[in-house]
Tab-separated table of C-alpha atoms in Angstrom:
chain	number	residue	atom	x	y	z
A	1264	UNK	CA	-32.953	-54.759	102.955
A	1265	UNK	CA	-30.152	-52.382	103.737
A	1266	UNK	CA	-27.736	-53.413	100.977
A	1267	UNK	CA	-29.573	-52.053	97.958
A	1268	UNK	CA	-29.997	-48.402	97.169
A	1269	UNK	CA	-33.100	-46.749	95.773
A	1270	UNK	CA	-31.864	-44.000	93.464
A	1271	UNK	CA	-34.350	-41.183	93.814
A	1272	UNK	CA	-33.116	-39.418	90.695
A	1273	UNK	CA	-36.368	-37.456	90.240
A	1274	UNK	CA	-35.328	-35.465	93.312
A	1275	UNK	CA	-32.366	-34.175	91.308
A	1276	UNK	CA	-34.638	-31.767	89.478
A	1277	UNK	CA	-34.283	-28.194	90.614
A	1278	UNK	CA	-36.046	-28.042	93.937
A	1279	UNK	CA	-35.411	-24.349	94.215
A	1280	UNK	CA	-36.037	-21.474	91.852
A	1281	UNK	CA	-33.701	-21.538	88.849
A	1282	UNK	CA	-31.734	-18.366	89.432
A	1283	UNK	CA	-32.644	-17.119	92.884
A	1284	UNK	CA	-33.054	-18.354	96.400
A	1285	UNK	CA	-36.820	-18.387	96.860
A	1286	UNK	CA	-38.658	-16.237	99.328
A	1287	UNK	CA	-39.508	-17.725	102.729
A	1288	UNK	CA	-43.142	-18.070	101.648
A	1289	UNK	CA	-42.186	-19.956	98.485
A	1290	UNK	CA	-39.825	-22.260	100.362
A	1291	UNK	CA	-42.437	-23.024	103.002
A	1292	UNK	CA	-44.736	-24.343	100.289
A	1293	UNK	CA	-42.079	-26.382	98.511
A	1294	UNK	CA	-42.030	-30.147	98.863
A	1295	UNK	CA	-40.627	-32.763	96.522
A	1296	UNK	CA	-41.133	-36.503	96.746
A	1297	UNK	CA	-39.633	-39.463	95.034
A	1298	UNK	CA	-41.189	-42.886	95.323
A	1299	UNK	CA	-39.849	-46.315	94.423
A	1300	UNK	CA	-42.962	-48.512	94.524
A	1301	UNK	CA	-40.955	-51.635	93.631
A	1302	UNK	CA	-38.955	-51.283	96.845
A	1303	UNK	CA	-41.754	-49.692	98.921
A	1304	UNK	CA	-39.646	-46.605	99.597
A	1305	UNK	CA	-40.726	-42.970	99.602
A	1306	UNK	CA	-38.236	-40.183	99.999
A	1307	UNK	CA	-38.644	-36.478	99.781
A	1308	UNK	CA	-37.471	-33.009	100.541
A	1309	UNK	CA	-38.991	-30.219	102.590
A	1310	UNK	CA	-37.365	-26.814	102.902
A	1311	UNK	CA	-37.580	-23.791	105.168
A	1312	UNK	CA	-35.768	-20.470	105.036
A	1313	UNK	CA	-35.182	-17.498	107.260
A	1314	UNK	CA	-33.113	-14.381	106.540
A	1315	UNK	CA	-29.794	-16.206	106.660
A	1316	UNK	CA	-30.322	-19.981	106.467
A	1317	UNK	CA	-31.874	-22.421	104.035
A	1318	UNK	CA	-32.715	-25.671	105.865
A	1319	UNK	CA	-33.415	-28.789	103.806
A	1320	UNK	CA	-35.051	-31.872	105.311
A	1321	UNK	CA	-34.434	-35.066	103.287
A	1322	UNK	CA	-36.567	-37.947	104.495
A	1323	UNK	CA	-37.026	-41.610	103.637
A	1324	UNK	CA	-39.725	-43.905	104.903
A	1325	UNK	CA	-41.224	-47.228	103.800
A	1326	UNK	CA	-44.509	-46.836	101.962
A	1327	UNK	CA	-45.930	-50.015	103.458
A	1328	UNK	CA	-45.923	-50.532	107.220
A	1329	UNK	CA	-45.022	-54.224	106.837
A	1330	UNK	CA	-41.690	-53.445	105.171
A	1331	UNK	CA	-38.461	-52.207	106.651
A	1332	UNK	CA	-37.606	-50.074	103.633
A	1333	UNK	CA	-34.193	-49.417	102.165
A	1334	UNK	CA	-31.624	-46.680	101.777
A	1335	UNK	CA	-32.591	-43.949	99.324
A	1336	UNK	CA	-29.860	-41.930	97.597
A	1337	UNK	CA	-30.963	-38.357	96.957
A	1338	UNK	CA	-29.209	-35.680	94.907
A	1339	UNK	CA	-30.281	-32.089	95.474
A	1340	UNK	CA	-29.407	-29.416	92.925
A	1341	UNK	CA	-29.239	-25.821	94.103
A	1342	UNK	CA	-29.640	-22.651	92.049
A	1343	UNK	CA	-26.646	-20.591	90.970
A	1344	UNK	CA	-27.523	-18.028	93.640
A	1345	UNK	CA	-26.427	-20.534	96.303
A	1346	UNK	CA	-22.666	-20.116	96.189
A	1347	UNK	CA	-20.144	-22.921	96.191
A	1348	UNK	CA	-18.814	-21.353	99.398
A	1349	UNK	CA	-22.223	-21.750	101.068
A	1350	UNK	CA	-22.342	-25.380	99.958
A	1351	UNK	CA	-18.790	-26.008	101.201
A	1352	UNK	CA	-19.822	-24.609	104.623
A	1353	UNK	CA	-23.073	-26.614	104.731
A	1354	UNK	CA	-23.791	-28.575	107.896
A	1355	UNK	CA	-25.550	-31.910	108.257
A	1356	UNK	CA	-27.452	-33.627	111.068
A	1357	UNK	CA	-29.108	-37.036	110.938
A	1358	UNK	CA	-31.786	-38.993	112.765
A	1359	UNK	CA	-31.793	-42.706	111.928
A	1360	UNK	CA	-30.757	-46.098	113.335
A	1361	UNK	CA	-27.191	-44.964	114.010
A	1362	UNK	CA	-27.619	-41.230	114.694
A	1363	UNK	CA	-29.681	-39.517	117.415
A	1364	UNK	CA	-31.194	-42.817	118.572
A	1365	UNK	CA	-31.730	-43.139	122.330
A	1366	UNK	CA	-33.973	-46.193	121.823
A	1367	UNK	CA	-31.045	-48.184	120.418
A	1368	UNK	CA	-28.898	-47.081	123.385
A	1369	UNK	CA	-31.688	-48.092	125.795
A	1370	UNK	CA	-31.781	-51.574	124.227
A	1371	UNK	CA	-27.971	-51.733	124.312
A	1372	UNK	CA	-28.104	-50.978	128.050
A	1373	UNK	CA	-30.478	-53.927	128.545
A	1374	UNK	CA	-33.633	-51.799	128.890
A	1375	UNK	CA	-33.070	-51.028	132.570
A	1376	UNK	CA	-36.242	-50.536	134.604
A	1377	UNK	CA	-34.462	-48.006	136.814
A	1378	UNK	CA	-31.557	-46.481	134.867
A	1379	UNK	CA	-28.540	-45.382	136.891
A	1380	UNK	CA	-27.289	-41.794	136.608
A	1381	UNK	CA	-24.550	-43.011	134.222
A	1382	UNK	CA	-27.153	-44.799	132.065
A	1383	UNK	CA	-29.324	-41.670	132.023
A	1384	UNK	CA	-26.286	-39.670	130.891
A	1385	UNK	CA	-25.671	-42.218	128.114
A	1386	UNK	CA	-29.307	-41.991	127.004
A	1387	UNK	CA	-29.133	-38.190	127.045
A	1388	UNK	CA	-25.965	-38.250	124.931
A	1389	UNK	CA	-27.564	-40.702	122.464
A	1390	UNK	CA	-30.524	-38.353	122.001
A	1391	UNK	CA	-28.443	-35.318	121.049
A	1392	UNK	CA	-28.528	-34.080	117.477
A	1393	UNK	CA	-24.940	-33.832	116.233
A	1394	UNK	CA	-24.101	-31.348	113.461
A	1395	UNK	CA	-21.131	-31.801	111.153
A	1396	UNK	CA	-19.915	-30.801	107.697
A	1397	UNK	CA	-20.971	-32.456	104.469
A	1398	UNK	CA	-18.139	-34.767	103.435
A	1399	UNK	CA	-16.248	-34.538	100.162
A	1400	UNK	CA	-18.062	-37.697	99.041
A	1401	UNK	CA	-21.424	-36.019	99.588
A	1402	UNK	CA	-20.469	-32.843	97.744
A	1403	UNK	CA	-20.949	-33.641	94.069
A	1404	UNK	CA	-19.149	-32.094	91.165
A	1405	UNK	CA	-21.266	-29.299	89.709
A	1406	UNK	CA	-24.110	-30.630	87.597
A	1407	UNK	CA	-25.443	-29.305	84.309
A	1408	UNK	CA	-24.718	-25.608	83.792
A	1409	UNK	CA	-22.437	-25.625	86.865
A	1410	UNK	CA	-25.371	-26.205	89.228
A	1411	UNK	CA	-24.210	-26.759	92.803
A	1412	UNK	CA	-25.403	-30.094	94.157
A	1413	UNK	CA	-24.937	-32.649	96.907
A	1414	UNK	CA	-25.881	-36.303	97.301
A	1415	UNK	CA	-26.916	-38.042	100.504
A	1416	UNK	CA	-27.848	-41.628	101.285
A	1417	UNK	CA	-30.783	-41.558	103.692
A	1418	UNK	CA	-31.503	-44.879	105.433
A	1419	UNK	CA	-35.047	-46.219	105.755
A	1420	UNK	CA	-36.959	-44.304	108.421
A	1421	UNK	CA	-34.208	-41.707	108.340
A	1422	UNK	CA	-33.988	-37.949	108.207
A	1423	UNK	CA	-31.053	-35.833	107.073
A	1424	UNK	CA	-31.100	-32.088	107.709
A	1425	UNK	CA	-28.803	-29.783	105.729
A	1426	UNK	CA	-28.291	-26.146	106.673
A	1427	UNK	CA	-26.941	-23.697	104.083
A	1428	UNK	CA	-25.759	-20.327	105.360
A	1429	UNK	CA	-27.001	-17.719	102.870
A	1430	UNK	CA	-25.461	-14.710	104.619
């Protein structure tokens, strides 16, 4: 079902070190999961970091292959060392049913056996990852102790990638 929302509130715990952006080694080992067994949904967060960018991967997938899953709302709290300016400049890309989905475009085109050049161009365009800003709705008011945070709804079988510029 796509109408209900699984609130993965456990993800709202600090996924990063309390007062400092973690080292690349610490970030590489960090993973957080939230699971809603009632709705057969598992969401989580993986993170990577280089010298200037913290990249967060928020994922959502059904826990049982026979189910279609549901949207999972995830709130990520960041440490005070991640400035509000960095959060305001954060970029977002998605892969799900409506973003970066050439298979849906292929079906929309009637699954041509021999795609025309225009159809190939359309498929290429549908496969591109599009980056944009986090919207005002996604940027939450600061949480406890003025913690910077954002909230994203990630559809079933979806991935949202958030880049934070730390420079």
